[in-house]
Coordinates of C-alpha atoms in Angstrom, one line a residue:
M1 CA 256.5 -112.4 199.6
P2 CA 257.0 -116.0 198.5
S3 CA 256.9 -117.0 194.9
H4 CA 253.9 -118.7 193.4
L5 CA 255.6 -122.1 193.4
S6 CA 256.5 -122.3 196.0
A7 CA 241.8 -123.0 242.4
D8 CA 237.7 -127.1 256.7
R9 CA 241.0 -125.4 257.1
P10 CA 241.8 -124.1 260.6
A11 CA 242.0 -120.4 261.0
A12 CA 245.5 -119.1 261.0
Q13 CA 246.8 -117.5 264.1
P14 CA 249.2 -114.7 263.1
P15 CA 251.0 -112.6 265.7
P16 CA 248.4 -110.2 267.3
R17 CA 250.0 -107.0 266.3
G18 CA 250.4 -108.1 262.7
S19 CA 246.8 -109.2 262.6
V20 CA 245.6 -105.8 263.9
D21 CA 247.8 -103.9 261.5
A22 CA 246.2 -105.9 258.7
L23 CA 242.7 -104.9 259.9
I24 CA 243.7 -101.3 260.2
S25 CA 245.0 -101.4 256.6
Q26 CA 241.8 -103.0 255.4
T27 CA 239.7 -100.4 257.3
R28 CA 241.6 -97.5 255.8
R29 CA 241.4 -98.9 252.3
L30 CA 237.7 -99.2 252.7
K31 CA 237.4 -95.7 254.0
G32 CA 239.2 -94.4 250.9
D33 CA 236.9 -96.5 248.6
V34 CA 233.7 -95.3 250.3
D35 CA 234.9 -91.7 250.2
A36 CA 235.8 -92.0 246.5
V37 CA 232.4 -93.5 245.7
R38 CA 230.7 -90.7 247.7
R39 CA 232.5 -88.0 245.8
D40 CA 231.8 -89.7 242.4
S41 CA 228.1 -90.0 243.2
E42 CA 227.6 -86.4 244.2
G43 CA 225.3 -84.6 241.7
E44 CA 224.2 -81.1 241.0
G45 CA 220.9 -81.5 242.9
A46 CA 222.6 -81.5 246.3
D47 CA 219.3 -80.5 247.9
H48 CA 217.3 -83.4 246.5
P49 CA 216.0 -85.6 249.4
R50 CA 217.5 -88.7 247.9
E51 CA 220.9 -87.1 247.6
R52 CA 220.7 -85.8 251.2
W53 CA 219.8 -89.3 252.3
Q54 CA 222.7 -90.8 250.4
R55 CA 225.1 -88.2 251.7
A56 CA 223.9 -88.9 255.3
L57 CA 224.5 -92.7 254.8
Y58 CA 228.0 -92.1 253.3
D59 CA 228.9 -89.8 256.2
L60 CA 227.5 -92.3 258.7
A61 CA 229.5 -95.2 257.2
L62 CA 232.7 -93.0 257.2
H63 CA 232.1 -92.1 260.8
Q64 CA 231.8 -95.7 261.8
L65 CA 234.9 -96.7 259.9
N66 CA 236.8 -93.8 261.5
D67 CA 235.6 -95.2 264.9
L68 CA 236.7 -98.7 264.0
D69 CA 240.1 -97.3 262.9
E70 CA 240.6 -95.6 266.2
H71 CA 239.5 -98.7 268.2
L72 CA 241.9 -100.9 266.3
A73 CA 244.8 -98.4 266.7
Q74 CA 244.1 -98.4 270.4
L75 CA 244.1 -102.2 270.5
R76 CA 247.4 -102.2 268.7
D77 CA 249.1 -99.5 270.7
G78 CA 247.7 -100.4 274.1
P79 CA 246.4 -98.0 276.7
L80 CA 248.0 -94.6 277.3
P81 CA 250.0 -94.2 280.4
T82 CA 247.5 -91.7 281.8
A83 CA 244.3 -92.2 280.6
A84 CA 232.0 -99.6 234.2
A85 CA 224.7 -99.2 217.5
P86 CA 224.2 -100.5 214.5
E87 CA 226.9 -100.5 211.9
P88 CA 227.0 -97.1 210.1
A89 CA 225.5 -96.8 206.6
E90 CA 227.8 -96.8 203.6
A91 CA 229.3 -93.5 202.7
A92 CA 228.2 -91.5 199.7
P93 CA 229.7 -92.3 196.3
G94 CA 233.2 -90.7 195.9
S95 CA 234.2 -91.3 199.5
L96 CA 237.1 -93.6 200.4
L97 CA 234.7 -96.2 201.7
S98 CA 232.9 -96.5 198.3
R99 CA 236.1 -96.8 196.2
V100 CA 236.9 -100.3 195.1
G101 CA 240.1 -100.9 193.2
S102 CA 240.9 -104.0 191.2
A103 CA 244.2 -105.6 190.2
E104 CA 245.5 -108.7 188.4
W105 CA 249.0 -110.1 188.8
N106 CA 250.1 -112.4 185.9
L107 CA 252.4 -115.0 187.3
Q108 CA 253.7 -116.1 183.9
T109 CA 254.9 -112.6 182.7
D110 CA 255.3 -111.2 186.2
Q111 CA 253.3 -108.1 185.2
A112 CA 250.6 -106.4 187.1
S113 CA 247.5 -104.4 186.1
W114 CA 245.8 -101.9 188.4
S115 CA 242.6 -99.9 188.1
G116 CA 242.7 -96.1 188.6
E117 CA 240.8 -96.5 191.9
L118 CA 243.5 -98.8 193.2
Y119 CA 246.1 -96.2 192.6
Q120 CA 244.1 -93.7 194.5
I121 CA 243.4 -96.1 197.3
L122 CA 247.0 -96.9 197.7
G123 CA 248.1 -93.2 197.2
R124 CA 250.3 -94.1 194.3
D125 CA 251.1 -91.9 191.3
P126 CA 249.0 -93.2 188.3
A127 CA 252.0 -92.6 186.0
A128 CA 254.0 -95.1 188.1
P129 CA 254.1 -98.8 187.1
P130 CA 251.9 -101.1 189.3
L131 CA 253.7 -103.0 192.0
T132 CA 254.3 -106.7 191.6
L133 CA 253.3 -109.2 194.3
D134 CA 256.8 -109.2 195.5
E135 CA 256.8 -105.4 195.8
L136 CA 253.3 -105.1 197.3
P137 CA 254.4 -105.7 200.9
S138 CA 256.5 -102.6 200.8
L139 CA 253.3 -100.6 201.3
V140 CA 252.1 -102.7 204.2
V141 CA 252.8 -101.8 207.8
E142 CA 255.4 -104.2 209.2
E143 CA 253.1 -105.9 211.7
D144 CA 250.6 -106.9 208.9
R145 CA 253.1 -108.2 206.3
P146 CA 252.9 -111.8 207.6
K147 CA 249.1 -111.7 207.3
L148 CA 249.3 -110.5 203.6
T149 CA 252.0 -113.1 202.9
A150 CA 249.9 -115.9 204.3
M151 CA 246.8 -114.8 202.3
V152 CA 248.6 -114.6 199.0
T153 CA 250.5 -117.9 199.6
N154 CA 247.3 -119.7 200.3
C155 CA 245.7 -118.3 197.2
L156 CA 248.7 -119.1 194.9
V157 CA 249.7 -122.5 196.3
D158 CA 246.4 -123.9 197.6
A159 CA 244.0 -122.0 195.3
R160 CA 242.2 -120.6 198.4
P161 CA 240.2 -117.4 198.0
I162 CA 241.5 -114.3 199.7
D163 CA 239.3 -112.5 202.2
G164 CA 241.1 -110.4 204.7
E165 CA 242.4 -107.0 205.9
F166 CA 245.7 -105.3 206.3
R167 CA 247.0 -101.9 206.9
I168 CA 249.1 -99.7 204.6
A169 CA 251.1 -96.6 205.3
R170 CA 250.5 -94.1 202.5
R171 CA 252.5 -91.6 204.4
S172 CA 254.0 -91.7 207.9
D173 CA 250.9 -90.1 209.3
D174 CA 248.3 -91.7 207.1
V175 CA 247.7 -95.4 207.9
R176 CA 244.7 -96.9 206.1
T177 CA 242.9 -100.3 206.5
L178 CA 242.2 -102.2 203.3
H179 CA 239.9 -105.1 202.7
M180 CA 241.1 -107.5 200.0
M181 CA 239.1 -110.2 198.3
G182 CA 240.8 -112.3 195.5
E183 CA 241.0 -115.6 193.9
P184 CA 243.5 -117.5 191.6
V185 CA 243.0 -117.6 187.8
L186 CA 243.9 -121.1 186.5
D187 CA 245.3 -122.0 183.0
A188 CA 244.2 -125.0 180.9
D189 CA 246.2 -127.5 182.8
G190 CA 245.0 -126.3 186.1
S191 CA 248.0 -124.3 187.2
T192 CA 247.7 -120.9 188.7
A193 CA 248.3 -118.4 185.9
S194 CA 247.4 -115.2 187.7
M195 CA 245.7 -113.8 190.7
W196 CA 242.8 -111.3 190.6
A197 CA 241.7 -109.2 193.5
V198 CA 239.6 -106.2 194.5
L199 CA 240.5 -103.9 197.4
R200 CA 238.6 -101.2 199.2
D201 CA 239.5 -98.7 201.9
V202 CA 237.5 -99.6 205.1
S203 CA 239.4 -97.2 207.4
E204 CA 236.4 -95.0 208.2
L205 CA 234.1 -98.0 208.5
R206 CA 236.4 -99.6 211.0
R207 CA 236.9 -96.4 212.9
S208 CA 233.2 -95.9 213.2
Q209 CA 232.8 -99.5 214.4
R210 CA 235.5 -98.9 217.0
V211 CA 233.7 -95.8 218.2
V212 CA 230.4 -97.7 218.5
S213 CA 232.2 -100.5 220.3
E214 CA 234.0 -98.2 222.7
T215 CA 230.8 -96.2 223.3
R216 CA 228.9 -99.4 224.1
D217 CA 231.7 -100.6 226.4
S218 CA 231.8 -97.2 228.1
L219 CA 228.0 -97.3 228.5
R220 CA 228.2 -100.9 229.9
H221 CA 231.0 -99.8 232.2
R222 CA 228.9 -96.8 233.4
Q223 CA 225.9 -99.1 233.9
E224 CA 228.1 -101.6 235.8
A225 CA 229.5 -98.7 237.8
A226 CA 226.0 -97.5 238.5
R227 CA 224.9 -101.0 239.6
S228 CA 228.0 -101.3 241.7
E229 CA 227.2 -98.0 243.4
Q230 CA 223.7 -99.2 243.9
R231 CA 224.9 -102.4 245.5
L232 CA 227.4 -100.4 247.7
A233 CA 224.6 -98.0 248.6
A234 CA 222.4 -101.0 249.5
E235 CA 225.2 -102.5 251.6
L236 CA 225.8 -99.1 253.3
K237 CA 222.0 -98.9 254.0
E238 CA 221.9 -102.4 255.4
A239 CA 225.0 -101.7 257.5
A240 CA 223.7 -98.3 258.6
L241 CA 220.0 -99.1 259.3
P242 CA 219.0 -101.4 262.2
P243 CA 219.5 -105.1 261.3
W244 CA 215.8 -105.8 261.5
R245 CA 215.4 -103.8 258.4
G246 CA 217.1 -106.7 256.5
S247 CA 218.0 -110.3 256.8
L248 CA 220.2 -111.8 259.5
R249 CA 223.3 -113.1 257.8
L250 CA 226.7 -114.2 258.9
P251 CA 229.7 -114.7 256.4
H252 CA 230.6 -118.0 258.0
R253 CA 234.4 -117.7 257.5
G254 CA 234.8 -121.0 259.4
P255 CA 232.6 -124.0 260.1
R256 CA 229.0 -123.1 260.8
T257 CA 228.4 -123.5 264.5
L258 CA 225.2 -121.4 265.0
D259 CA 221.9 -121.5 263.1
L260 CA 220.4 -118.0 263.5
A261 CA 216.9 -116.5 262.9
A262 CA 215.4 -113.3 264.0
R263 CA 212.3 -111.1 263.6
H264 CA 211.2 -107.6 264.3
L265 CA 207.6 -107.5 265.3
P266 CA 206.0 -104.0 265.1
A267 CA 203.4 -102.6 267.4
S268 CA 199.9 -102.8 266.0
T269 CA 199.0 -99.2 266.8
A270 CA 202.4 -97.5 266.5
T271 CA 202.9 -95.0 263.7
L272 CA 206.5 -94.4 264.3
I273 CA 209.5 -96.7 264.3
G274 CA 210.6 -97.9 267.7
G275 CA 214.0 -98.4 269.1
D276 CA 214.1 -102.2 269.4
W277 CA 217.0 -104.0 267.7
Y278 CA 218.7 -107.3 267.2
D279 CA 222.1 -108.0 265.8
A280 CA 224.6 -110.8 265.1
L281 CA 228.2 -110.4 264.0
E282 CA 230.9 -113.0 263.3
L283 CA 234.1 -111.6 264.9
T284 CA 237.6 -112.0 263.5
D285 CA 238.6 -114.5 266.2
G286 CA 235.8 -116.9 265.1
E287 CA 233.5 -116.0 268.0
T288 CA 230.0 -114.6 267.4
L289 CA 228.4 -111.5 268.9
L290 CA 224.7 -111.6 269.7
S291 CA 222.8 -108.6 271.0
V292 CA 219.2 -107.6 271.6
G293 CA 218.0 -104.4 273.2
D294 CA 215.9 -101.2 272.9
L295 CA 216.3 -97.4 273.1
T296 CA 213.8 -95.1 274.6
G297 CA 211.5 -93.1 272.3
Q298 CA 210.3 -93.6 268.7
G299 CA 210.8 -92.1 265.3
V300 CA 213.6 -91.5 262.7
G301 CA 215.8 -89.9 265.3
V302 CA 215.8 -93.1 267.4
T303 CA 216.6 -95.1 264.3
S304 CA 219.6 -92.9 263.6
N305 CA 220.7 -93.1 267.2
M306 CA 220.3 -96.9 267.1
T307 CA 222.6 -97.0 264.1
M308 CA 225.2 -95.2 266.0
L309 CA 224.8 -97.4 269.0
L310 CA 225.1 -100.6 266.9
G311 CA 228.2 -99.2 265.3
A312 CA 229.7 -98.7 268.7
V313 CA 228.7 -102.1 270.0
R314 CA 230.2 -103.8 266.9
G315 CA 233.4 -101.7 267.1
M316 CA 234.0 -102.5 270.7
A317 CA 233.3 -106.2 270.2
M318 CA 235.7 -106.3 267.2
A319 CA 238.3 -104.6 269.4
G320 CA 237.9 -107.6 271.8
A321 CA 235.7 -106.2 274.6
Q322 CA 233.9 -108.9 276.5
P323 CA 230.2 -108.4 277.2
G324 CA 230.5 -107.0 280.8
Q325 CA 233.2 -104.5 279.7
L326 CA 231.2 -103.7 276.5
M327 CA 228.1 -102.9 278.5
A328 CA 230.0 -100.6 280.9
W329 CA 231.7 -98.7 278.0
L330 CA 228.4 -98.5 276.2
N331 CA 226.7 -97.1 279.3
Q332 CA 229.5 -94.5 279.7
L333 CA 229.2 -93.5 276.0
L334 CA 225.4 -93.0 276.2
D335 CA 225.6 -91.3 279.5
A336 CA 227.8 -88.7 278.0
T337 CA 225.3 -87.8 275.3
V338 CA 221.8 -86.3 275.4
Q339 CA 220.4 -89.1 273.2
P340 CA 219.9 -92.0 272.8
A341 CA 218.9 -93.3 276.1
L342 CA 219.4 -97.0 276.6
G343 CA 216.3 -98.7 277.8
S344 CA 217.7 -102.2 278.1
A345 CA 220.1 -104.6 276.4
V346 CA 221.6 -108.0 276.6
C347 CA 225.0 -108.8 274.9
C348 CA 226.4 -112.3 274.3
R349 CA 229.6 -113.6 273.0
Y350 CA 229.7 -117.2 271.8
R351 CA 232.9 -119.2 271.7
P352 CA 232.5 -122.2 269.4
A353 CA 235.7 -123.8 270.4
T354 CA 234.4 -124.5 273.9
R355 CA 230.7 -123.9 273.2
T356 CA 230.8 -121.2 275.8
L357 CA 228.3 -118.4 276.0
V358 CA 229.5 -115.3 277.9
W359 CA 226.8 -112.7 278.4
A360 CA 225.8 -109.5 280.3
Q361 CA 222.6 -107.6 280.6
A362 CA 221.4 -104.1 281.6
G363 CA 217.7 -104.0 282.7
H364 CA 216.8 -106.6 280.0
P365 CA 215.2 -110.1 280.0
A366 CA 217.8 -112.7 280.4
P367 CA 218.3 -115.3 277.6
L368 CA 216.2 -118.4 277.6
L369 CA 217.9 -121.8 277.1
F370 CA 216.0 -124.8 275.7
R371 CA 217.4 -128.3 275.9
D372 CA 215.9 -131.7 275.5
G373 CA 212.3 -130.4 275.5
T374 CA 212.6 -128.2 278.6
G375 CA 213.6 -124.6 279.0
R376 CA 215.0 -122.3 281.7
V377 CA 216.1 -118.7 282.2
L378 CA 219.8 -118.3 282.4
N379 CA 221.1 -117.2 285.8
T380 CA 221.6 -113.5 286.2
P381 CA 225.3 -112.5 286.2
D382 CA 226.9 -111.8 289.5
G383 CA 227.3 -108.2 290.2
V384 CA 225.0 -106.9 287.5
L385 CA 223.6 -103.4 288.1
L386 CA 220.3 -102.8 286.5
G387 CA 220.1 -99.3 285.1
A388 CA 223.6 -98.7 286.1
T389 CA 225.1 -95.3 286.0
S390 CA 228.3 -94.1 284.4
G391 CA 231.3 -95.8 285.7
A392 CA 229.4 -98.9 286.9
V393 CA 230.8 -102.3 286.4
Y394 CA 228.6 -105.0 284.8
G395 CA 228.9 -108.6 285.8
Q396 CA 228.9 -111.3 283.2
A397 CA 228.0 -115.0 283.3
E398 CA 229.1 -118.0 281.4
E399 CA 227.1 -121.0 280.2
T400 CA 228.4 -124.1 278.5
L401 CA 226.1 -125.1 275.7
E402 CA 225.5 -128.4 273.9
V403 CA 224.8 -129.3 270.2
G404 CA 221.1 -128.9 269.7
D405 CA 220.7 -126.3 272.4
L406 CA 218.4 -123.3 271.5
L407 CA 218.9 -119.8 272.8
L408 CA 216.1 -117.2 272.8
L409 CA 216.9 -113.5 273.2
H410 CA 214.0 -111.1 273.2
T411 CA 212.9 -107.6 274.1
D412 CA 210.0 -106.7 276.3
G413 CA 206.7 -106.8 274.4
L414 CA 207.3 -110.1 272.7
V415 CA 204.4 -111.7 274.6
P416 CA 201.5 -109.2 274.4
G417 CA 200.2 -108.2 277.7
H418 CA 203.0 -109.9 279.7
T419 CA 206.5 -108.9 280.7
G420 CA 209.1 -110.1 283.1
P421 CA 208.7 -113.5 284.8
E422 CA 205.2 -114.1 283.4
A423 CA 206.4 -113.6 279.8
A424 CA 209.4 -115.9 280.4
R425 CA 207.0 -118.5 281.8
L426 CA 204.8 -118.4 278.7
L427 CA 207.9 -118.6 276.4
L428 CA 209.3 -121.5 278.4
G429 CA 206.0 -123.3 277.9
L430 CA 206.8 -123.7 274.2
A431 CA 209.8 -126.0 275.0
P432 CA 208.1 -129.3 273.9
R433 CA 207.0 -127.7 270.6
L434 CA 210.5 -126.1 270.0
A435 CA 212.1 -129.5 270.6
G436 CA 210.4 -130.8 267.5
N437 CA 211.8 -128.0 265.3
R438 CA 214.9 -128.7 263.2
T439 CA 216.1 -125.2 262.4
A440 CA 216.2 -121.8 264.2
E441 CA 213.8 -120.5 261.5
D442 CA 211.3 -123.2 262.4
C443 CA 211.6 -122.3 266.1
L444 CA 211.1 -118.6 265.3
G445 CA 208.0 -119.6 263.4
T446 CA 206.6 -121.4 266.4
V447 CA 207.1 -118.4 268.6
V448 CA 205.5 -115.9 266.1
E449 CA 202.6 -118.3 265.5
E450 CA 202.0 -118.6 269.3
F451 CA 202.2 -114.9 270.1
G452 CA 201.3 -113.4 266.8
E453 CA 202.9 -110.8 264.6
G454 CA 200.5 -108.1 265.7
G455 CA 198.3 -107.2 268.7
R456 CA 201.1 -105.9 270.8
E457 CA 201.3 -102.4 272.2
D458 CA 205.0 -102.0 271.6
N459 CA 207.6 -103.1 269.1
A460 CA 209.5 -106.3 269.9
C461 CA 212.5 -108.2 268.6
V462 CA 213.3 -111.9 269.0
L463 CA 216.5 -113.7 268.1
M464 CA 216.9 -117.5 268.0
A465 CA 220.4 -119.2 268.0
K466 CA 220.6 -123.0 267.6
V467 CA 223.9 -124.7 268.3
T468 CA 224.7 -126.9 265.3
A469 CA 228.3 -128.1 266.0

């Protein structure tokens, strides 16, 4: 104790095997995270409908991740040779919190005067002489001694009031927190003659405040964890349910090359969910997967089956399957199961580097291309087999697109009362109006305005893709 005098880059091209290994690692980490969240969210009411629904979604997500893991492993290894309160009230009189001790240190005589309460607060024998300012730090824990030294020095040298806290060690296992308030006492010539102070033990008060703070933080963390789980559940739901249940979004890791818009148009008289879908997925190589199709039947079972189908389509596309091969594998997968039954589908893969559209179809309306105020149906791929059986090979076609081109993919039922060539003719008749629209959403609005959101006997999906770069 001193005396009183004193934060458009091109996509990297890593080696293929290393890139796939990284995807496998990410997939397995995500599987672990999803499984951990699922276990943490399990409650006692396992039979509650909401918990059953959540459990089903978690299981579905894990199944899809397992599938993706296997596809990526196959891609890496190649084919087999044969096959997250108010402050407590003051304690009752007599408690440590209510005790206030006082002291005065005379700088001229170097004597000290303590009240009895201060002896008790400091755990000192009342028969012992009070400690001088130089001796007082011996009671203070080592880390807080500089703080006490600074407070006393400022009071004695600069005549500043003292208002601060420090900890004392009354015994090795009894550390207390003291609040000290003091001020200098000046003599006739203005020099500091003594220092007067009051001290109280605020250990219990501070402990209670810490508990309140920790409880509040714990509650906040729990609320944040609950919100995170809700967000994860929402993401799982959006990933698990057909895309027409939510918005059509792409992450746009690179430059935006396609402007997308899509809509699910329900049947006016249907009471059950139909099996129409649309989907868009930005692939790891920068290409974009676009697909539209429908399953036979209606109801929740079809919705669940559609989820499985979309997971399979996405997984195969992520593994590098081109549209023709993807359609063949999908056909084999569905042919080996009782349900679902594929009604029709069209699958496209857009390569922005060359503005090339590669596509294949199975019993589905071909994509429509609109350019410069006119429109046409894309030529059917060579070798396509409509309603092909297991083991069939699907042909695929390529089309070079231009900036400003608009693609329209749709399911049967988009044009009420018309299918096939007649529906295509009516849609192509919108070419002059579509040419005046700036965005894919505007084009979608034109189609919906023309053919209505209702009045159709069956569900329908429509997807618009406008080339922007």
